[in-house]
Short mmCIF file of C-alpha atoms in Angstrom, two decimals:
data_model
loop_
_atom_site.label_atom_id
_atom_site.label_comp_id
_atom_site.label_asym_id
_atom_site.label_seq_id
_atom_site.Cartn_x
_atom_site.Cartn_y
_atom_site.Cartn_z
CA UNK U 1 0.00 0.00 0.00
CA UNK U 2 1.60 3.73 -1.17
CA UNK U 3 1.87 6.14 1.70
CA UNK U 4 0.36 8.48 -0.35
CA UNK U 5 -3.37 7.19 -1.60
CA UNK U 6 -5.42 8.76 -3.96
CA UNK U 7 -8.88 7.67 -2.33
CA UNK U 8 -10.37 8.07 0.73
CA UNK U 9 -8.40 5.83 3.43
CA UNK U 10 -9.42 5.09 7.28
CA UNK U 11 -7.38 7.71 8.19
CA UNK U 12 -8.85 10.29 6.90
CA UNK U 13 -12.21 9.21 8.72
CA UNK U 14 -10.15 8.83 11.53
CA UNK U 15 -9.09 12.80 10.68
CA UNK U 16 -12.90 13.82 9.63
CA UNK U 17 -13.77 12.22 13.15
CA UNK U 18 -10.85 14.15 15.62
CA UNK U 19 -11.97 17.23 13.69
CA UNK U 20 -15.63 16.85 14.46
CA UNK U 21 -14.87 16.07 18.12
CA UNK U 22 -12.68 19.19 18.65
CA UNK U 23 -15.50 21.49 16.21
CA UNK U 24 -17.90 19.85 18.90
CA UNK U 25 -15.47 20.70 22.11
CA UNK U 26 -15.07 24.36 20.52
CA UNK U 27 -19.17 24.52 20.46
CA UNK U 28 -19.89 23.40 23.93
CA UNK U 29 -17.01 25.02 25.52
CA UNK U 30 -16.93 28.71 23.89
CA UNK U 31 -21.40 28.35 24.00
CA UNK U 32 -20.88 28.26 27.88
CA UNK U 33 -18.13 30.66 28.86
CA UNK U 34 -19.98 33.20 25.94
CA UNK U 35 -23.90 32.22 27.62
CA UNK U 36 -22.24 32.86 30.90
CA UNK U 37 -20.86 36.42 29.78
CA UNK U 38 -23.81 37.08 27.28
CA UNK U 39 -26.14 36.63 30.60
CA UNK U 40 -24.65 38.99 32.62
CA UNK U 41 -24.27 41.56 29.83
CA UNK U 42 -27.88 41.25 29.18
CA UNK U 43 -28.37 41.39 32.45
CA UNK U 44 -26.88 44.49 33.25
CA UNK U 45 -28.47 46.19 30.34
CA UNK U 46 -31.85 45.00 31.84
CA UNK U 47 -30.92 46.36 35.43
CA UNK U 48 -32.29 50.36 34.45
CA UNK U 49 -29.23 51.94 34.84
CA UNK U 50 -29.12 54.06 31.27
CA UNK U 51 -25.52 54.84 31.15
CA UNK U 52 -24.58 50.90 31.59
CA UNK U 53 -27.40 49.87 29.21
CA UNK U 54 -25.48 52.43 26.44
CA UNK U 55 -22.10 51.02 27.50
CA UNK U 56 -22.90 47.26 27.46
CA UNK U 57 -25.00 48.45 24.18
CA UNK U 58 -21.85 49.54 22.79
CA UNK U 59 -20.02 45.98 23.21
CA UNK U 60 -22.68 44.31 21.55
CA UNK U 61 -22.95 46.55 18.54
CA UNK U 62 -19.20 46.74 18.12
CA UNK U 63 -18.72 42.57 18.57
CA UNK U 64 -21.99 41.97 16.10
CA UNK U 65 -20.73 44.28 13.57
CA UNK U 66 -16.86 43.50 13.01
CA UNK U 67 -16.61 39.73 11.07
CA UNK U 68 -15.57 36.69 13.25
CA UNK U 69 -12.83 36.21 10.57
CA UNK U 70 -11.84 39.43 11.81
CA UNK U 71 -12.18 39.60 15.32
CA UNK U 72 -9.81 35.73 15.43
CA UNK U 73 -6.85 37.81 13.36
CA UNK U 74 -7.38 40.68 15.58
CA UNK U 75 -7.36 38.96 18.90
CA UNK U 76 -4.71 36.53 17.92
CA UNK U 77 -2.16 39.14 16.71
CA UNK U 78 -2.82 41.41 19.44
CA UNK U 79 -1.61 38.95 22.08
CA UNK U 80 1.14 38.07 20.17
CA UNK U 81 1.83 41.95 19.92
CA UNK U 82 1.03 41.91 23.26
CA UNK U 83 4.03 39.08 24.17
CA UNK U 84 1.35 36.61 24.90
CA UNK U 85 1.83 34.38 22.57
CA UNK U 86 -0.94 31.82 23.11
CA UNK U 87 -2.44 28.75 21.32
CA UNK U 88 -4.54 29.42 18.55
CA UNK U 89 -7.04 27.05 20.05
CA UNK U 90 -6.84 29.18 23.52
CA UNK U 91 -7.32 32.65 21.33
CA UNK U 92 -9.59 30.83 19.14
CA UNK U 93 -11.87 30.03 22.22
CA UNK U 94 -11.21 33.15 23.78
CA UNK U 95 -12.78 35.26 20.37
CA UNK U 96 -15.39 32.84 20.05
CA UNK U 97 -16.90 33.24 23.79
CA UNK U 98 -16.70 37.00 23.35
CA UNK U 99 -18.05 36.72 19.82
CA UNK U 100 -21.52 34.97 21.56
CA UNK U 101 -21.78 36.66 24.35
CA UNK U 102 -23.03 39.50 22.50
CA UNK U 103 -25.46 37.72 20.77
CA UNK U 104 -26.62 35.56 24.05
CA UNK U 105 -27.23 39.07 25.32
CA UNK U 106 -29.56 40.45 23.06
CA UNK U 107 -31.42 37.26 23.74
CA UNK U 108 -30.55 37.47 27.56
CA UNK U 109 -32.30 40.98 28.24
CA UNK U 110 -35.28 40.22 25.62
CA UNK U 111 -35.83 37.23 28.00
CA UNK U 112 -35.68 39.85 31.33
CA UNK U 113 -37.71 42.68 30.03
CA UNK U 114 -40.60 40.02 28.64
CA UNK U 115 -41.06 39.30 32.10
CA UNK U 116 -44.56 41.63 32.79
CA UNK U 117 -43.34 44.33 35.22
CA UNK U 118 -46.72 42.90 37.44
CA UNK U 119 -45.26 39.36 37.31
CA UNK U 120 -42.61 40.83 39.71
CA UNK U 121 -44.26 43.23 41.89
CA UNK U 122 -45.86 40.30 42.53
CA UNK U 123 -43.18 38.18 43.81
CA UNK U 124 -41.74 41.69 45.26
CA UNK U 125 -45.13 42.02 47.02
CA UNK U 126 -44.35 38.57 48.73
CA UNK U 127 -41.56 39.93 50.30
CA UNK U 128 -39.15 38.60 47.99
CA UNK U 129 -35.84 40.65 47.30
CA UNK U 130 -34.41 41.75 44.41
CA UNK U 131 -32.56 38.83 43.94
CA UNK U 132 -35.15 36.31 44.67
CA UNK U 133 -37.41 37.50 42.46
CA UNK U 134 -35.54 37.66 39.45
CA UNK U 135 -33.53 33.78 40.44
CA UNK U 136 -36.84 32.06 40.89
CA UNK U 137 -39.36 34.27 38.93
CA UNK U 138 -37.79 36.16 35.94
CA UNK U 139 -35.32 33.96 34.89
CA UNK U 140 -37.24 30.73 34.93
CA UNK U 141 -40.27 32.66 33.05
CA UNK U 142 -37.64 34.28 30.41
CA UNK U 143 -35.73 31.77 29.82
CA UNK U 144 -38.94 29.34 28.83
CA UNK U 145 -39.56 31.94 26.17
CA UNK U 146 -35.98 32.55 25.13
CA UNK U 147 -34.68 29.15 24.66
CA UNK U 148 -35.26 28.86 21.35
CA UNK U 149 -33.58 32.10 19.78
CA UNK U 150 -30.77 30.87 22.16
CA UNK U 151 -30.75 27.74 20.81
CA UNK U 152 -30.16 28.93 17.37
CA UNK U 153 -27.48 31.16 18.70
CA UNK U 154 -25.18 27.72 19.57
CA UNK U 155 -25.50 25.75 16.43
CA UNK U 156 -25.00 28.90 14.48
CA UNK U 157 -21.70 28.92 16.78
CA UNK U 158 -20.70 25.66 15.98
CA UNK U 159 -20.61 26.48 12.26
CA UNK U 160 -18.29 29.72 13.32
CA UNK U 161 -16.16 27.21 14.68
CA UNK U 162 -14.57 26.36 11.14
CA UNK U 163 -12.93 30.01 11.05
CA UNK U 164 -10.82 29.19 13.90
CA UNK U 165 -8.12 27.63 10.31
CA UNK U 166 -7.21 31.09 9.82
CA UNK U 167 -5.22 31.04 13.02
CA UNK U 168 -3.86 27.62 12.06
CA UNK U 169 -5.26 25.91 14.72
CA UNK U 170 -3.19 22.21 14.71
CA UNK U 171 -5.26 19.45 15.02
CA UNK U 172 -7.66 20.81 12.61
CA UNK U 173 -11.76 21.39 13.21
CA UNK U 174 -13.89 19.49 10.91
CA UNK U 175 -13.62 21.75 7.75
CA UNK U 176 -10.09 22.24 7.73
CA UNK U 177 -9.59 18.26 8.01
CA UNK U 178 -12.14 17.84 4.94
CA UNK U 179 -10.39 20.34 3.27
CA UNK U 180 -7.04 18.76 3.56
CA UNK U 181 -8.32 15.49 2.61
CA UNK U 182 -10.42 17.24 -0.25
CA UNK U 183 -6.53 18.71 -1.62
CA UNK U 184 -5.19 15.23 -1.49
CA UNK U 185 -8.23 12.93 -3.18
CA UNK U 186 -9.87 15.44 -5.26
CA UNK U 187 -13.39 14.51 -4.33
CA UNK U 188 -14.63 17.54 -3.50
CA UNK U 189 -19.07 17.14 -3.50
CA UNK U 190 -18.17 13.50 -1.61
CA UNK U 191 -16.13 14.65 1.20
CA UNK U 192 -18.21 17.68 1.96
CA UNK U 193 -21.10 15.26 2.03
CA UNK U 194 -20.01 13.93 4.53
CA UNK U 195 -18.53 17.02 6.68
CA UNK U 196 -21.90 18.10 6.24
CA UNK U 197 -23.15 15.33 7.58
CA UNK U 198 -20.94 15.45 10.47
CA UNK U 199 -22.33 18.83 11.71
CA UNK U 200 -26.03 18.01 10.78
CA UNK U 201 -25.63 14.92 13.37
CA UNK U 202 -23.98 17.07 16.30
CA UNK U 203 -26.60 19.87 15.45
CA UNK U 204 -29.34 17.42 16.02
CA UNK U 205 -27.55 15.99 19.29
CA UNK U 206 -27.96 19.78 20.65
CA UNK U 207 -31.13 20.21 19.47
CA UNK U 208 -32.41 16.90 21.24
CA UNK U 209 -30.65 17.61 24.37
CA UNK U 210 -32.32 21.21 24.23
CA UNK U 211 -36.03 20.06 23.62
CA UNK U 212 -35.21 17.14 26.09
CA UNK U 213 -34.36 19.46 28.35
CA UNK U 214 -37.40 21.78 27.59
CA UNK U 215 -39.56 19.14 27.88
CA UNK U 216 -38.78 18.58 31.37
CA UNK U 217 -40.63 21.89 31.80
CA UNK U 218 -43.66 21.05 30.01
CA UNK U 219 -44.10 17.35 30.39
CA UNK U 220 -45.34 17.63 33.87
CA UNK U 221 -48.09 20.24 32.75
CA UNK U 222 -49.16 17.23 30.33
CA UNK U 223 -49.28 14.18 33.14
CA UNK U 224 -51.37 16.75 35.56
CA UNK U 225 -53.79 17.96 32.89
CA UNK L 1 -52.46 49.93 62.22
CA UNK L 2 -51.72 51.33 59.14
CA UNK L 3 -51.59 55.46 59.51
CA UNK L 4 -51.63 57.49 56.12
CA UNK L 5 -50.67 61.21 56.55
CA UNK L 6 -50.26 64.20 53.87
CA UNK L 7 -49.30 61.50 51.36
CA UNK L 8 -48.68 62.90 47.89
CA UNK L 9 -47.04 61.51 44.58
CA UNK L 10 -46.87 62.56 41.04
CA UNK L 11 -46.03 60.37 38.27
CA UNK L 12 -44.01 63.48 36.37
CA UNK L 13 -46.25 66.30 35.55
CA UNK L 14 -49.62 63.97 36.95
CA UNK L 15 -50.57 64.53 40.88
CA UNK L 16 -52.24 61.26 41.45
CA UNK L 17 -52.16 61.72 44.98
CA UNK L 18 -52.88 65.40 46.89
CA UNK L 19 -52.53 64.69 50.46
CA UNK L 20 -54.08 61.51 51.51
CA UNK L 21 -54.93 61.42 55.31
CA UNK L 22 -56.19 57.94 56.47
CA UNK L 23 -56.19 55.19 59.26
CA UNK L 24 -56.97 51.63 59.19
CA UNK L 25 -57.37 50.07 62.64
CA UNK L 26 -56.15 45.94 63.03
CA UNK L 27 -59.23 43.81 61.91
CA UNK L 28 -60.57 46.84 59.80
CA UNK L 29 -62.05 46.33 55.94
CA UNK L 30 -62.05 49.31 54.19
CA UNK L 31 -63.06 49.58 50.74
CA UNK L 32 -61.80 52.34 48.82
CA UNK L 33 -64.10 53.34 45.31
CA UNK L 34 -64.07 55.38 43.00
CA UNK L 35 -63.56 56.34 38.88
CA UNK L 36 -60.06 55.13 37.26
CA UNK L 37 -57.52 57.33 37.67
CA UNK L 38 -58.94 58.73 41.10
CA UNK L 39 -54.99 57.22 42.66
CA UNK L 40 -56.86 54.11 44.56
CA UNK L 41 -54.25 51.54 43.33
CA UNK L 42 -51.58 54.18 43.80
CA UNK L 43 -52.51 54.50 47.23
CA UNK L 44 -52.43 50.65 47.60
CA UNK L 45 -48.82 50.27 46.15
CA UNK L 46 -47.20 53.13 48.20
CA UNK L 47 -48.78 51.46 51.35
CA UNK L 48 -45.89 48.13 50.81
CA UNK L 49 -43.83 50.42 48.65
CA UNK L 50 -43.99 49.16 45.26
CA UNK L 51 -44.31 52.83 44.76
CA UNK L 52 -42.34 55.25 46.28
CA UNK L 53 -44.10 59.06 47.58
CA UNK L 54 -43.13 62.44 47.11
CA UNK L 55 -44.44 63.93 50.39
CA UNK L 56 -46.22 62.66 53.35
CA UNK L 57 -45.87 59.71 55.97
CA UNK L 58 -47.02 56.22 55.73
CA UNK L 59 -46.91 53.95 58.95
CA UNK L 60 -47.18 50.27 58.91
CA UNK L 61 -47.23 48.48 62.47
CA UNK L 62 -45.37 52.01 63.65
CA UNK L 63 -42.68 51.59 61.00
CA UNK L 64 -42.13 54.29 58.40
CA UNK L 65 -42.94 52.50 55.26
CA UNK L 66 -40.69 55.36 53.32
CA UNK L 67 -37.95 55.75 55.61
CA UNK L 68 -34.55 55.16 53.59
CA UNK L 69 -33.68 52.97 56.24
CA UNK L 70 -36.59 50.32 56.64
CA UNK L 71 -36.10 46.86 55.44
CA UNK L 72 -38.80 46.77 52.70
CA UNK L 73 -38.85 43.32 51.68
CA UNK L 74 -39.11 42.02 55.24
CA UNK L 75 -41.95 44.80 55.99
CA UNK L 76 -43.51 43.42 52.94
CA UNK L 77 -43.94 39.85 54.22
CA UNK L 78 -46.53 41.73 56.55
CA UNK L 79 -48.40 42.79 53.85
CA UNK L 80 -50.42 40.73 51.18
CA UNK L 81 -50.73 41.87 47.90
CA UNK L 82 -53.22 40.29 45.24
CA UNK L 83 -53.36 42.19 41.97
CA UNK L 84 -56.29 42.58 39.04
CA UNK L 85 -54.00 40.95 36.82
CA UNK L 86 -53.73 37.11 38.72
CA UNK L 87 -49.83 36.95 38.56
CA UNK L 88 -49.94 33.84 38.80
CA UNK L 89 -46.33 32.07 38.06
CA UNK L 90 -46.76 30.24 35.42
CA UNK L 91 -43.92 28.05 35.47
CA UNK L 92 -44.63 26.46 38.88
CA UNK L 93 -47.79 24.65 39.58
CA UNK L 94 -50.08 25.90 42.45
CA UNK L 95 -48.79 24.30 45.20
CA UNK L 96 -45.32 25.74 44.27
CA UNK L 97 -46.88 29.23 43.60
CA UNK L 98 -47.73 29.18 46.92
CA UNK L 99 -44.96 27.86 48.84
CA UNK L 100 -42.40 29.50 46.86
CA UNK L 101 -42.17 32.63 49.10
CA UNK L 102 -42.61 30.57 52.40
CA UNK L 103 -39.69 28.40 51.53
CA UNK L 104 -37.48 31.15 49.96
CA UNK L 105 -38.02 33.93 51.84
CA UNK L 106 -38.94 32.53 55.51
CA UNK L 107 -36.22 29.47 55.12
CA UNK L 108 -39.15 26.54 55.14
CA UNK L 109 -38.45 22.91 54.36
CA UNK L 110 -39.71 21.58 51.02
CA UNK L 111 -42.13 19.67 53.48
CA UNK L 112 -43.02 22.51 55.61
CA UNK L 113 -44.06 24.83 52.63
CA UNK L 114 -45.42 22.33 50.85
CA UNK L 115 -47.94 21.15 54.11
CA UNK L 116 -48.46 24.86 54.18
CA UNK L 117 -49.72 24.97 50.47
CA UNK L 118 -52.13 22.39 51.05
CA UNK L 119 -53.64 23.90 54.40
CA UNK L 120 -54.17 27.46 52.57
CA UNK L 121 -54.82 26.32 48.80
CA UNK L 122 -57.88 24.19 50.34
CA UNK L 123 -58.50 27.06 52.51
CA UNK L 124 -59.61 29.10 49.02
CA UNK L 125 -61.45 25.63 47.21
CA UNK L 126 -58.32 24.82 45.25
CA UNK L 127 -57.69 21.93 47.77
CA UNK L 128 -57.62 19.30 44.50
CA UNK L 129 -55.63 21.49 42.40
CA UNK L 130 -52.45 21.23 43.98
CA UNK L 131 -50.60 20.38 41.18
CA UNK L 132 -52.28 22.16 38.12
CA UNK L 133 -50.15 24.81 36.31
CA UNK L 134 -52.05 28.17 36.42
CA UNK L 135 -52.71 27.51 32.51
CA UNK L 136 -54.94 24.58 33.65
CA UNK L 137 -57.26 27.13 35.91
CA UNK L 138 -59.90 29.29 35.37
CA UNK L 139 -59.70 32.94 35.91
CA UNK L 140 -61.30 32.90 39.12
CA UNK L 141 -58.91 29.97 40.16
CA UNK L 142 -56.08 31.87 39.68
CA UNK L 143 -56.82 34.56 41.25
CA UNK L 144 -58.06 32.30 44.55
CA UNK L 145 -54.41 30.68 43.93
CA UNK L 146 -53.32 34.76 44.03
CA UNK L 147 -55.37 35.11 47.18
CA UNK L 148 -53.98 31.81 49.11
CA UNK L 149 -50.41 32.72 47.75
CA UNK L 150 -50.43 35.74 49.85
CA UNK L 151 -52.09 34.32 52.85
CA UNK L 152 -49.33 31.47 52.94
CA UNK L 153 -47.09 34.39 54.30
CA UNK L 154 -49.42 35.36 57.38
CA UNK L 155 -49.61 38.89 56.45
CA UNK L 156 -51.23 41.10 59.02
CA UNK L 157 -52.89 43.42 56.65
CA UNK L 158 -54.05 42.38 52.89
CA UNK L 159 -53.98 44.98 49.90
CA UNK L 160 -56.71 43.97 46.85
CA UNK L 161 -56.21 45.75 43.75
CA UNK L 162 -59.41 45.36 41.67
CA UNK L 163 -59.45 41.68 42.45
CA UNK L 164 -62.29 41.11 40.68
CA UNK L 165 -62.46 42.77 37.50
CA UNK L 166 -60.11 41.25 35.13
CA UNK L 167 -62.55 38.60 35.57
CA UNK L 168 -65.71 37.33 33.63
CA UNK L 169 -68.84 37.84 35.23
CA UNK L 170 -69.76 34.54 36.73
CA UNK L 171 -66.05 33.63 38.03
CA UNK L 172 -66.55 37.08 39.98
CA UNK L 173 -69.05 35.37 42.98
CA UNK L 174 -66.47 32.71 43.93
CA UNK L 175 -63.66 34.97 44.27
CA UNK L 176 -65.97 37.54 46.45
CA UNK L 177 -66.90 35.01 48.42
CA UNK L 178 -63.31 33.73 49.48
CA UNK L 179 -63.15 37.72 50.30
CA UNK L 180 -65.85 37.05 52.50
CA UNK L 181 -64.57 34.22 54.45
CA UNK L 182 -61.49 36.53 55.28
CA UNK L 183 -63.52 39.07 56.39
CA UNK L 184 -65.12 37.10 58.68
CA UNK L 185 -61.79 35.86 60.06
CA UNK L 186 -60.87 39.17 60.75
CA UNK L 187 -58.02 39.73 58.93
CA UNK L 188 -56.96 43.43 57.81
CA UNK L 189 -57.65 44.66 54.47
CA UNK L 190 -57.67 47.70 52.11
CA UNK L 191 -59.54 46.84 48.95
CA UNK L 192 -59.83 48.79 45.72
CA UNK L 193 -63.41 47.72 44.12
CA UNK L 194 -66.21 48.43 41.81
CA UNK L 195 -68.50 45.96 43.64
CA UNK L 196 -70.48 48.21 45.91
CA UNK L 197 -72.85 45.77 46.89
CA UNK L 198 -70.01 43.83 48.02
CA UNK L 199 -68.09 46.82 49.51
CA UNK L 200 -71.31 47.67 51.54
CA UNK L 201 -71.67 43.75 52.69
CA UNK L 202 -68.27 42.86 54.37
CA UNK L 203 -66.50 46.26 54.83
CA UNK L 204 -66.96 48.67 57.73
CA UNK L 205 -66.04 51.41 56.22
CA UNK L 206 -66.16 52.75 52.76
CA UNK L 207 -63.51 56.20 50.72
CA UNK L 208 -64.71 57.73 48.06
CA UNK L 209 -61.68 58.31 45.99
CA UNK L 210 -62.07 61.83 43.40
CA UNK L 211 -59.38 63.89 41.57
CA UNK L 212 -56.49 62.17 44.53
CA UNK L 213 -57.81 62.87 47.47
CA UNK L 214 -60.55 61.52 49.88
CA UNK L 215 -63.57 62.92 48.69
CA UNK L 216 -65.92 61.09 51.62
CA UNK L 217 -65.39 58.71 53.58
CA UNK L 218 -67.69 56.92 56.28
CA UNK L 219 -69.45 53.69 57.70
CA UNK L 220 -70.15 51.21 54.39
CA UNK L 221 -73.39 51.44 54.79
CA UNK L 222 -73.80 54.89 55.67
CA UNK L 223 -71.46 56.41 52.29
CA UNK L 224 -73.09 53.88 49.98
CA UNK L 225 -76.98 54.20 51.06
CA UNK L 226 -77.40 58.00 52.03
CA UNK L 227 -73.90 59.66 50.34
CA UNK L 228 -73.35 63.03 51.16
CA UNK L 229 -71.51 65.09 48.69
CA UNK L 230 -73.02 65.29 45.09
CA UNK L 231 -69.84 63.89 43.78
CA UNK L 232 -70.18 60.31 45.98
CA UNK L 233 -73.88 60.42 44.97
CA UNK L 234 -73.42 61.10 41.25
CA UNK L 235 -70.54 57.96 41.26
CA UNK L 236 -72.97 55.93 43.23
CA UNK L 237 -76.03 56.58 40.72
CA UNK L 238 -73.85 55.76 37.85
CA UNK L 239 -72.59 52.45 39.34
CA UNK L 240 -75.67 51.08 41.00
#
């Protein structure tokens, strides 16, 4: 057997597969540290206070407006400048939490301020503080109506996890590794078939573990009914 | 006792309230009528300060209400609210509705708040609806579960904001008559209404709310059957 083969060997499933795992790994780990951020930026722009609603305003218009592609380069150069020089994965994961977390809180204060103002001079009226009410009143009521749009938000994340090859990120994410087997067979439509596959089946593995979890809320209205 | 003096608040350029003067004794039910806009609910949300005031003294149990120093949630466990709108939580069924204050703010057991749901959910008629969501009750339900929610938290005084007319027509009886049953125990309450029949059955005394202020106020029976000021009578004609 050559070395070098001309069709599609085990190895390069075996290369498809480590770059789906670490495309997934990207996903889950940049969709929590950016939820966690995104939820207290959309917090804070939900607390009243104008001037932090125009700052935290600012953050998100400046992060949704400048390309990802962008923002990787940027970040990755500038803590090279910076004599940081850091793996591309780390900076990768780094641009990509920031990146959502402006997103996650658009959807974060949508959630808050959908909450009727009644709904919580209600639970203020029961002597509830601050914090009470919005940990066991407005957050479990906005984030039933919310989960969806944030939803979305994470698989559209795990598709912005293929622009983390500009920083040459070694292993490579699932693109890059179907794009360096697609250089080497030739079979272009084939291969990204099957990379396409790839995310379609991890998409769907969020997606169930979302409405699983979703259900959890509604299920028990349907056994009482 | 709750002890209203001078009490006046603007919502910018709008003086809903011009000087309210007003005392309600322990074991008191005072309805308080008259048109919209006449600052009844205002009055009602300044008393547990939802709302703050701009002038003026309110006294709860001989604590100023509006002092910058008073602990407002804890003063606010003292007070019942129920609202027009039912406020019910819709993500927690009504046992949980109703415990979730006990256990969270008083520091109950799961078991404790939970016994205590029961005892004041069947206390109201929702006795076999312990575990409906509030999407699986009727108006009138919810705004019992509203009623029982507050009464889980042994408030000395109860504050009812329109209770009664968000709802349709023949829901209103059962949710008057749970009003009823509290009256009769005695317990404490200031209630904004358009049922004057009602307002003339279980309270003892009855305001006449016009433009902010007090317009009349006096026995129920006395204000609502032989009014005094052509304002209180013209209202009364309208309603009756």
């Amino acid at each position: 057997m050559n070395s070098f083969s001309m069709t599609f060997t085990v190895n390069d499933f075996y290369l498809m597969l480590q770059g789906a795992a670490i495309t997934f790994l990207l996903t889950i780990a940049s969709g929590f540290f950016g939820s966690l951020l995104g939820f207290l930026i959309g917090w804070g722009r939900a607390l009243g206070y104008t001037w932090l609603y125009y700052l935290l305003s600012i953050y998100i218009e400046v992060i949704r407006s400048v390309p990802l592609l962008i923002q990787f380069v940027l970040y990755n150069s500038f803590l090279a400048i910076a004599g940081l020089p850091i793996d591309p994965f780390v900076s990768g994961l780094i641009t990509l939490s920031v990146y959502i977390s402006a997103y996650v809180a658009e959807v974060v204060t949508a959630g808050i301020v959908g909450v009727p103002l009644t709904m919580i001079k209600a639970a203020r009226g029961l002597g509830m503080s601050y914090l009470q009410s919005f940990r066991f009143v407005v957050v479990p009521i906005g984030a039933r109506s919310v989960l969806p749009s944030w939803t979305g938000l994470m698989l559209g994340l795990m598709k912005d996890t293929s622009l983390i090859a500009v920083l040459g990120a070694s292993p490579p994410e699932l693109l890059r590794s179907s794009q360096i087997i697609i250089t080497r067979i030739q079979e272009p439509l084939a291969i990204l078939i099957g990379a396409g596959a790839f995310y379609f089946i991890m998409c769907y593995v969020i997606n169930m573990a979302v409405q699983r979890y979703e259900k959890s809320w509604t299920s028990r209205r349907k056994v009482t009914a | 006792m709750i002890k209203i003096e001078g009490l006046r608040k603007s919502f910018g350029a709008l003086e809903v309230l011009k000087g309210i003067d007003l005392t309600v004794n322990k074991g008191e039910v005072l309805c308080m009528i008259g048109g919209s806009g006449s600052g009844k609910s205002t009055l009602l949300m300044c008393i547990n300060a939802l709302e703050g005031i701009d002038f003026g003294r309110v006294e709860v149990n001989g604590i100023d209400v509006h002092a910058p120093g008073t602990d407002k949630n804890k003063l606010r466990q003292k007070i019942g609210i129920v609202f027009q709108q039912f406020n019910a939580f819709p993500h927690l069924t009504a046992w949980e509705n109703v415990a979730l204050a006990p256990r969270r703010v008083l520091g109950q057991s799961k078991a404790e708040s939970r016994e205590l749901a029961e005892y004041h959910l069947a206390h109201v008629g929702l006795g076999d609806k312990l575990d409906h969501f509030p999407s699986q009750l009727s108006g009138g339900q919810q705004q019992r579960l509203a009623i029982a929610r507050a009464l889980a938290m042994k408030p000395d005084y109860m504050l009812l904001d329109e209770v009664t007319s968000a709802l349709d027509p023949e829901l209103v009886g059962e949710v008057l008559d749970t009003l009823r049953l509290l009256a009769e125990e005695g317990i404490t309450m200031i209630a904004v209404t358009h049922e004057i029949p009602f307002a003339r059955e279980v309270s003892d005394r009855v305001a006449f709310f016009h433009e902010g202020v007090i317009h009349e106020i006096g026995a129920a029976k006395d204000l609502i059957e032989n009014p005094q000021l052509p304002r209180t009578q013209k209202f009364l004609s309208k309603i009756l």
